[in-house]
Amino acid sequence: MLANFKALTFVSITLCLPGVTTSAVKTPTKKAKSACDVAMQLRQMADSARTKITSTQEAVKTMLATASKLDVIANGVNTNTGWAAAYLRTIYIQKAAEANDKLAANAPALLKGIEALSRLAGSQEAISRLSQLQLQDLNMAAAAAHATTGTKGQLKPKLDDALKAHCVGEDESRQKGSSDENHDGQHKNAITIVTVTPAQPGTALGSYLTICGSNSINSGAPDTERCTSTQATNIGFKGGKVFTTAVTVTHSASTGGTTSYTDVGSDATTPNKATLKAELALVLDMLQAATGLGTITPPATIESAFDAASAGTSIAKALAGHEATAEQPNLKEKVKHTTEELFGKERNSIKTQITQLLNTFQPSKAAGSDGAKKLDSINAPEELSKAATYYTIKNFIDEEEQKKKNQENPSCPTKTGKLEEPKKISSRMQKAYNGATLQG
């Protein structure tokens, strides 16, 4: 039985995979109206990607904790229920390992994409602030006065003081999005980007960012009605915004078998086209990595982790080699018998006994616990490791003592190659079966 079980657990590792569903990072559904809107949307994307990493880590942690609890039962129960727990333990270890491998393969791209989104969001917040920068009007006055040291004309920038963090509302949270227009449904992974360019001066004298001249008007702010071509006795300057913003939507598209984001910005914009292309390439890699990672969750219950067909295949291979199947005529009954011995009829060992032990068994103080915690409530890796170690050693000691007793009393029946009948369960485990409250 032991030799076959070792083979069985080895085979089970190759057959049991973690539960994975495809799930992408959430991308914006609405077009952003402002740079602050864009920053909010990009940070939400980064948060969504970050959650995929942390949720996978939590799933791995949960599966390893369950494997450790099953390890305690496997070493603390001298019945076939212990073997069933050991089999399930390998399933959970494999699920955790598969999940960890997926995370290791996809986390670098996810993290780089999160960093790119954070940089882009930061640039959008800076753009939102700097887009408010203006040059103030220089009022009309004698040209000589504007050119004199004591009364010199100055083009002064204006940017109102910001008393709160930018793009943050009155309640100190990120500003709510003002978007109400949906992205084109045909555009995949659409993202809005705001860029800025230096503002171009107006075309008429006295329009924004132009000089105004007049021989008669010598005070007040310039405007197109107060300026006369070729006159320069009195001059002034009409102020205005320094930067012009442009709101553009980009999305992923495939060309010639290659997928990338459509171009946004130009050599003259900030951020420029090259910067945005590089950052958006990292974002696209992140989205693809998120799809590759999927959503990994632990089995909802111990029973749901068990796959009867997979177990049957594992048992067949353990009995007759790697080419064996559970449906072979010469193995079918053996597989059925072994399955019932190992997992109980209708899988009662899993449905009832293991689940009951997880919910009621309290490891002793000698096992590193306080003697009052039920196994299901223990999640600290160190506590679970100590408990598993204790019952492994205790099981070994008990078996050695039993061997000595058998040698001293040769009339005891010897083992055969057949599956043994279930032995007596340890006293502490028996109390757990009976629902008794155990003390340390």
XYZ file of C-alpha atoms in Angstrom:
440
model
C 0.000 0.000 0.000
C 2.749 2.441 0.979
C 4.764 1.826 -2.173
C 1.702 2.186 -4.358
C 0.670 5.333 -2.528
C 4.067 6.965 -3.099
C 3.644 6.274 -6.798
C 0.083 7.535 -6.654
C 1.044 10.873 -5.120
C 3.813 11.315 -7.686
C 1.406 10.698 -10.566
C -1.212 12.992 -9.051
C 1.227 15.900 -9.204
C 1.268 15.694 -12.997
C -2.509 15.559 -13.275
C -3.800 18.260 -10.929
C -3.683 21.873 -12.033
C -4.916 25.061 -10.310
C -8.302 26.508 -11.176
C -7.708 29.374 -13.609
C -10.125 31.589 -15.509
C -9.140 34.263 -18.011
C -9.540 37.747 -16.588
C -8.057 40.943 -17.945
C -7.159 44.178 -16.202
C -10.100 46.555 -16.253
C -9.634 49.238 -18.915
C -11.652 52.482 -19.048
C -15.079 52.303 -20.652
C -15.498 56.101 -20.869
C -13.519 58.726 -22.738
C -11.766 61.094 -20.357
C -12.492 64.805 -20.645
C -9.556 66.190 -18.695
C -6.029 65.308 -17.654
C -7.279 64.617 -14.114
C -9.842 62.197 -15.557
C -7.053 60.440 -17.435
C -4.878 60.229 -14.315
C -7.752 58.678 -12.374
C -8.443 56.100 -15.097
C -4.774 55.149 -15.405
C -4.416 54.718 -11.642
C -7.517 52.527 -11.605
C -5.919 50.344 -14.276
C -2.746 50.109 -12.184
C -4.793 49.182 -9.106
C -6.590 46.474 -11.084
C -3.278 44.985 -12.228
C -1.865 45.191 -8.711
C -4.921 43.366 -7.374
C -4.280 40.499 -9.801
C -0.841 40.036 -8.273
C -1.968 40.228 -4.654
C -5.023 38.009 -5.201
C -2.815 35.346 -6.779
C -0.391 35.594 -3.862
C -3.298 35.156 -1.446
C -4.534 32.137 -3.407
C -1.080 30.524 -3.224
C -0.883 31.287 0.493
C -4.317 29.741 1.110
C -3.513 26.593 -0.876
C -0.195 26.098 0.928
C -1.905 26.577 4.293
C -4.505 23.954 3.353
C -1.723 21.607 2.222
C -0.016 22.061 5.604
C -3.268 21.287 7.443
C -3.716 18.165 5.349
C -0.110 17.277 6.191
C -0.991 17.377 9.891
C -3.915 15.008 9.289
C -1.857 12.759 6.997
C 0.747 12.241 9.719
C -1.620 12.276 12.670
C -4.098 9.642 11.450
C -3.036 5.994 11.136
C -5.948 5.067 8.880
C -6.656 5.292 5.184
C -8.077 8.742 5.905
C -4.473 9.779 6.498
C -3.502 8.445 3.074
C -6.420 10.334 1.524
C -5.262 13.518 3.265
C -1.736 12.960 1.937
C -3.119 12.545 -1.596
C -5.113 15.767 -1.304
C -2.060 17.515 0.105
C -0.151 16.799 -3.125
C -3.032 18.290 -5.102
C -2.942 21.516 -3.118
C 0.845 21.733 -3.331
C 0.650 21.267 -7.092
C -2.084 23.876 -7.424
C 0.000 26.338 -5.416
C 3.128 25.557 -7.446
C 1.302 26.017 -10.764
C -0.151 29.306 -9.564
C 3.246 30.482 -8.376
C 4.834 29.561 -11.716
C 2.179 31.563 -13.563
C 2.741 34.508 -11.259
C 6.523 34.331 -11.673
C 6.143 34.252 -15.471
C 3.750 37.203 -15.664
C 4.595 39.402 -12.671
C 7.562 41.221 -14.324
C 5.384 42.489 -17.198
C 2.577 43.344 -14.788
C 4.899 45.361 -12.566
C 6.490 47.197 -15.500
C 3.029 48.066 -16.799
C 1.969 49.338 -13.376
C 5.069 51.534 -13.279
C 4.323 52.872 -16.779
C 0.720 53.659 -15.823
C 1.931 55.454 -12.705
C 4.369 57.555 -14.731
C 1.692 58.428 -17.269
C -0.781 59.286 -14.497
C 1.800 61.535 -12.865
C 2.459 63.320 -16.152
C -1.283 63.843 -16.620
C -1.574 65.428 -13.173
C 1.359 67.715 -13.990
C -0.268 68.623 -17.323
C -3.532 69.436 -15.563
C -1.683 71.850 -13.323
C 0.629 73.417 -15.900
C -2.166 73.857 -18.438
C -3.446 76.611 -16.112
C -0.222 78.629 -16.510
C -0.786 82.029 -18.136
C 1.153 85.138 -19.062
C -0.538 88.220 -17.630
C -1.492 91.299 -19.663
C 1.033 94.131 -19.871
C -1.092 97.265 -19.818
C -0.727 99.969 -22.427
C 1.912 102.605 -21.631
C 4.487 104.698 -23.415
C 7.014 102.544 -25.183
C 9.790 104.526 -23.533
C 8.341 103.742 -20.095
C 8.260 100.008 -20.800
C 11.878 100.272 -21.913
C 13.093 102.211 -18.851
C 14.799 100.431 -15.969
C 12.549 101.779 -13.240
C 9.260 101.233 -15.087
C 10.228 98.368 -17.370
C 7.446 96.262 -18.793
C 7.446 92.653 -17.528
C 5.679 89.587 -18.873
C 4.630 87.916 -15.625
C 3.487 84.292 -15.420
C 0.384 83.493 -13.402
C -0.390 80.175 -11.737
C -2.785 80.247 -8.814
C -1.614 78.661 -5.576
C -2.771 75.078 -5.081
C -3.777 74.436 -1.473
C -4.699 70.770 -2.011
C -3.112 67.865 -3.806
C -3.832 68.143 -7.491
C -6.683 66.096 -8.970
C -8.021 65.496 -5.449
C -11.547 66.440 -4.407
C -12.823 68.193 -1.307
C -13.003 64.893 0.595
C -9.279 64.265 -0.095
C -10.110 61.381 -2.442
C -9.304 61.245 -6.137
C -11.617 63.404 -8.182
C -14.583 61.545 -9.603
C -14.465 61.143 -13.358
C -16.507 63.611 -15.377
C -16.602 61.343 -18.432
C -19.957 60.464 -19.939
C -19.056 59.381 -23.497
C -18.323 55.709 -24.081
C -15.278 54.542 -25.990
C -15.857 53.082 -29.422
C -16.861 49.467 -28.825
C -14.611 48.353 -31.695
C -11.519 49.762 -30.003
C -9.734 47.331 -27.700
C -8.017 48.549 -24.530
C -8.855 52.195 -25.284
C -7.041 54.829 -23.220
C -7.377 58.609 -23.284
C -4.181 60.679 -23.216
C -3.862 64.453 -22.827
C -0.836 66.152 -24.384
C 0.279 69.778 -24.387
C 2.022 72.002 -26.917
C 3.136 75.629 -26.645
C 0.169 77.901 -27.331
C 0.262 79.676 -30.696
C -0.236 83.481 -30.612
C -3.383 85.018 -32.065
C -3.350 86.396 -35.614
C -4.710 89.887 -34.860
C -2.947 92.720 -33.030
C -4.107 92.690 -29.431
C -5.169 89.039 -29.493
C -3.615 86.623 -27.005
C 0.170 86.518 -26.830
C 0.668 89.515 -29.176
C 1.976 93.060 -28.793
C -0.485 95.952 -29.119
C 0.528 99.432 -30.334
C -1.356 102.736 -30.354
C -0.442 106.425 -30.624
C -3.504 107.505 -28.617
C -4.349 104.825 -26.034
C -1.850 104.779 -23.176
C -3.538 102.770 -20.375
C -5.615 99.667 -19.714
C -5.310 96.156 -21.074
C -4.676 95.647 -24.777
C -7.368 94.202 -27.016
C -8.001 94.059 -30.723
C -10.130 97.235 -30.632
C -7.351 99.342 -29.108
C -4.456 98.443 -31.382
C -3.489 100.186 -34.607
C -1.060 98.758 -37.125
C 2.290 100.609 -37.464
C 1.604 102.739 -34.346
C 4.045 102.301 -31.442
C 3.973 105.413 -29.261
C 2.226 103.325 -26.610
C 2.530 99.563 -26.418
C 1.222 96.688 -24.350
C 1.090 92.890 -24.375
C -1.995 90.706 -24.409
C -1.497 87.677 -22.177
C -3.015 84.208 -22.378
C -2.435 80.543 -21.653
C 1.066 79.262 -22.312
C 0.037 75.727 -23.253
C -2.661 74.205 -25.428
C -4.040 70.786 -24.482
C -5.217 68.043 -26.822
C -7.325 65.052 -25.750
C -6.629 61.932 -27.817
C -7.829 58.330 -27.591
C -5.448 55.489 -28.388
C -6.242 51.783 -28.540
C -4.515 48.509 -29.308
C -4.606 47.326 -32.911
C -2.975 44.515 -34.872
C -1.002 45.138 -38.033
C 0.953 42.439 -39.818
C 0.623 40.091 -36.866
C 1.957 42.647 -34.402
C -0.244 44.291 -31.793
C 0.534 47.756 -30.468
C -1.172 50.942 -29.377
C -2.005 53.434 -32.107
C 0.259 56.484 -32.249
C -0.624 59.396 -30.030
C 1.154 62.732 -29.696
C 3.898 64.098 -31.930
C 7.488 65.252 -31.711
C 6.204 68.651 -30.544
C 3.895 67.445 -27.754
C 4.574 66.750 -24.106
C 4.684 63.845 -23.526
C 6.026 63.316 -27.023
C 5.135 60.457 -29.354
C 8.267 58.431 -28.584
C 7.681 58.610 -24.827
C 4.039 57.598 -25.139
C 4.867 54.770 -27.549
C 7.372 53.285 -25.102
C 5.081 53.596 -22.078
C 2.030 52.240 -23.892
C 4.047 49.243 -25.103
C 4.672 48.366 -21.451
C 0.978 48.846 -20.692
C 0.020 46.476 -23.521
C 2.512 43.880 -22.271
C 0.894 44.234 -18.846
C -2.586 43.634 -20.268
C -1.399 40.535 -22.096
C 0.373 39.265 -18.970
C -2.805 39.770 -16.943
C -4.707 37.629 -19.436
C -1.952 35.028 -19.292
C -2.073 34.954 -15.503
C -5.843 34.716 -15.381
C -7.738 34.614 -12.103
C -6.440 31.876 -9.833
C -8.576 30.811 -6.892
C -8.216 28.007 -4.341
C -10.768 25.183 -4.470
C -13.963 26.244 -2.719
C -13.944 23.080 -0.587
C -11.691 20.104 0.063
C -14.128 17.914 -1.850
C -14.082 20.191 -4.904
C -10.302 19.766 -5.140
C -10.778 16.045 -5.703
C -11.155 14.786 -9.269
C -12.364 11.188 -9.380
C -11.205 10.613 -12.962
C -7.752 12.000 -12.203
C -7.525 9.891 -9.050
C -8.551 6.781 -11.006
C -5.857 7.411 -13.605
C -3.266 7.964 -10.873
C -4.233 4.725 -9.128
C -4.075 2.761 -12.400
C -0.591 4.074 -13.144
C 0.532 3.331 -9.592
C -0.756 -0.241 -9.951
C 0.457 -1.078 -13.456
C 2.822 1.557 -14.828
C 2.719 4.766 -16.800
C 0.696 3.405 -19.739
C -2.091 1.999 -17.560
C -5.603 3.432 -17.572
C -8.461 3.066 -15.112
C -10.692 1.523 -17.807
C -8.424 -1.421 -18.620
C -10.416 -4.645 -17.997
C -7.677 -6.164 -15.843
C -7.425 -3.019 -13.702
C -10.964 -1.695 -13.515
C -11.984 -3.604 -10.377
C -8.620 -3.052 -8.694
C -8.877 0.689 -9.319
C -12.423 0.742 -7.969
C -11.422 -1.244 -4.870
C -8.363 0.926 -4.203
C -10.380 4.100 -4.685
C -12.953 2.951 -2.132
C -10.258 1.844 0.320
C -8.383 5.105 -0.023
C -11.199 7.632 -0.224
C -14.131 5.662 1.175
C -17.348 4.737 -0.564
C -18.777 7.817 -2.247
C -15.605 9.612 -1.080
C -16.744 9.705 2.554
C -13.155 10.111 3.768
C -13.050 13.447 1.969
C -16.660 14.525 2.413
C -16.914 13.679 6.098
C -13.793 12.555 7.910
C -11.160 14.967 6.577
C -13.558 17.911 6.631
C -14.557 17.030 10.202
C -10.937 16.780 11.312
C -10.110 20.154 9.787
C -13.013 21.728 11.657
C -12.613 20.025 15.030
C -9.096 18.697 15.605
C -6.971 20.717 18.015
C -3.207 20.057 17.783
C -1.608 19.556 21.187
C 0.726 21.993 22.881
C 3.543 19.581 22.119
C 2.794 20.221 18.443
C 3.494 23.934 18.869
C -0.105 25.061 19.281
C -1.753 26.502 22.368
C -3.876 23.369 22.529
C -7.108 25.304 22.087
C -7.070 26.232 18.407
C -8.897 24.075 15.913
C -6.817 23.079 12.906
C -9.018 25.006 10.491
C -8.302 28.272 12.340
C -4.508 27.877 12.276
C -2.953 29.648 9.297
C 0.486 30.738 10.493
C 3.072 28.761 8.468
C 5.297 28.240 11.517
C 2.472 26.772 13.628
C 1.353 24.456 10.846
C 4.928 23.355 10.172
C 5.506 22.549 13.849
C 2.270 20.559 14.009
C 3.106 18.566 10.867
C 6.645 17.911 12.145
C 5.359 16.781 15.536
C 2.879 14.288 14.100
C 5.402 13.006 11.541
C 7.875 12.188 14.315
C 5.135 10.895 16.614
C 3.858 8.627 13.855
C 7.359 7.269 13.270
C 7.877 6.584 16.991
C 4.506 4.830 17.258
C 5.270 2.635 14.240
C 8.684 1.687 15.649
C 7.096 0.712 18.949
C 4.507 -1.365 17.110
C 7.268 -3.161 15.194
C 8.979 -4.061 18.469
C 5.713 -5.405 19.879
C 5.174 -7.486 16.746
C 8.695 -8.920 17.035
C 8.134 -9.772 20.691
C 4.830 -11.436 19.826
C 5.410 -13.417 16.599
C 1.863 -14.739 16.696
C 0.698 -11.334 15.406
C -0.362 -11.510 11.749
C 2.199 -10.255 9.251
C 1.493 -7.733 6.515
C 0.590 -8.869 3.031
C 0.633 -7.073 -0.266
C -3.080 -6.360 0.096
C -4.549 -3.156 1.396
C -4.781 -3.201 5.181
C -7.954 -2.627 7.070
C -8.046 0.800 8.708
C -6.044 0.916 11.953
C -7.173 2.647 15.072
C -7.074 6.406 14.904
C -4.953 8.323 17.439
C -6.775 9.271 20.623
C -6.683 13.009 19.901
C -7.967 12.485 16.382
C -10.674 10.126 17.681
C -11.864 12.857 20.025
C -11.976 15.210 17.057
C -14.133 12.701 15.192
C -16.473 12.568 18.156
C -16.640 16.363 18.388
C -15.143 16.454 21.887
C -13.392 19.584 23.123
C -9.676 18.874 23.416
C -7.362 20.464 25.928
C -3.651 21.125 25.410
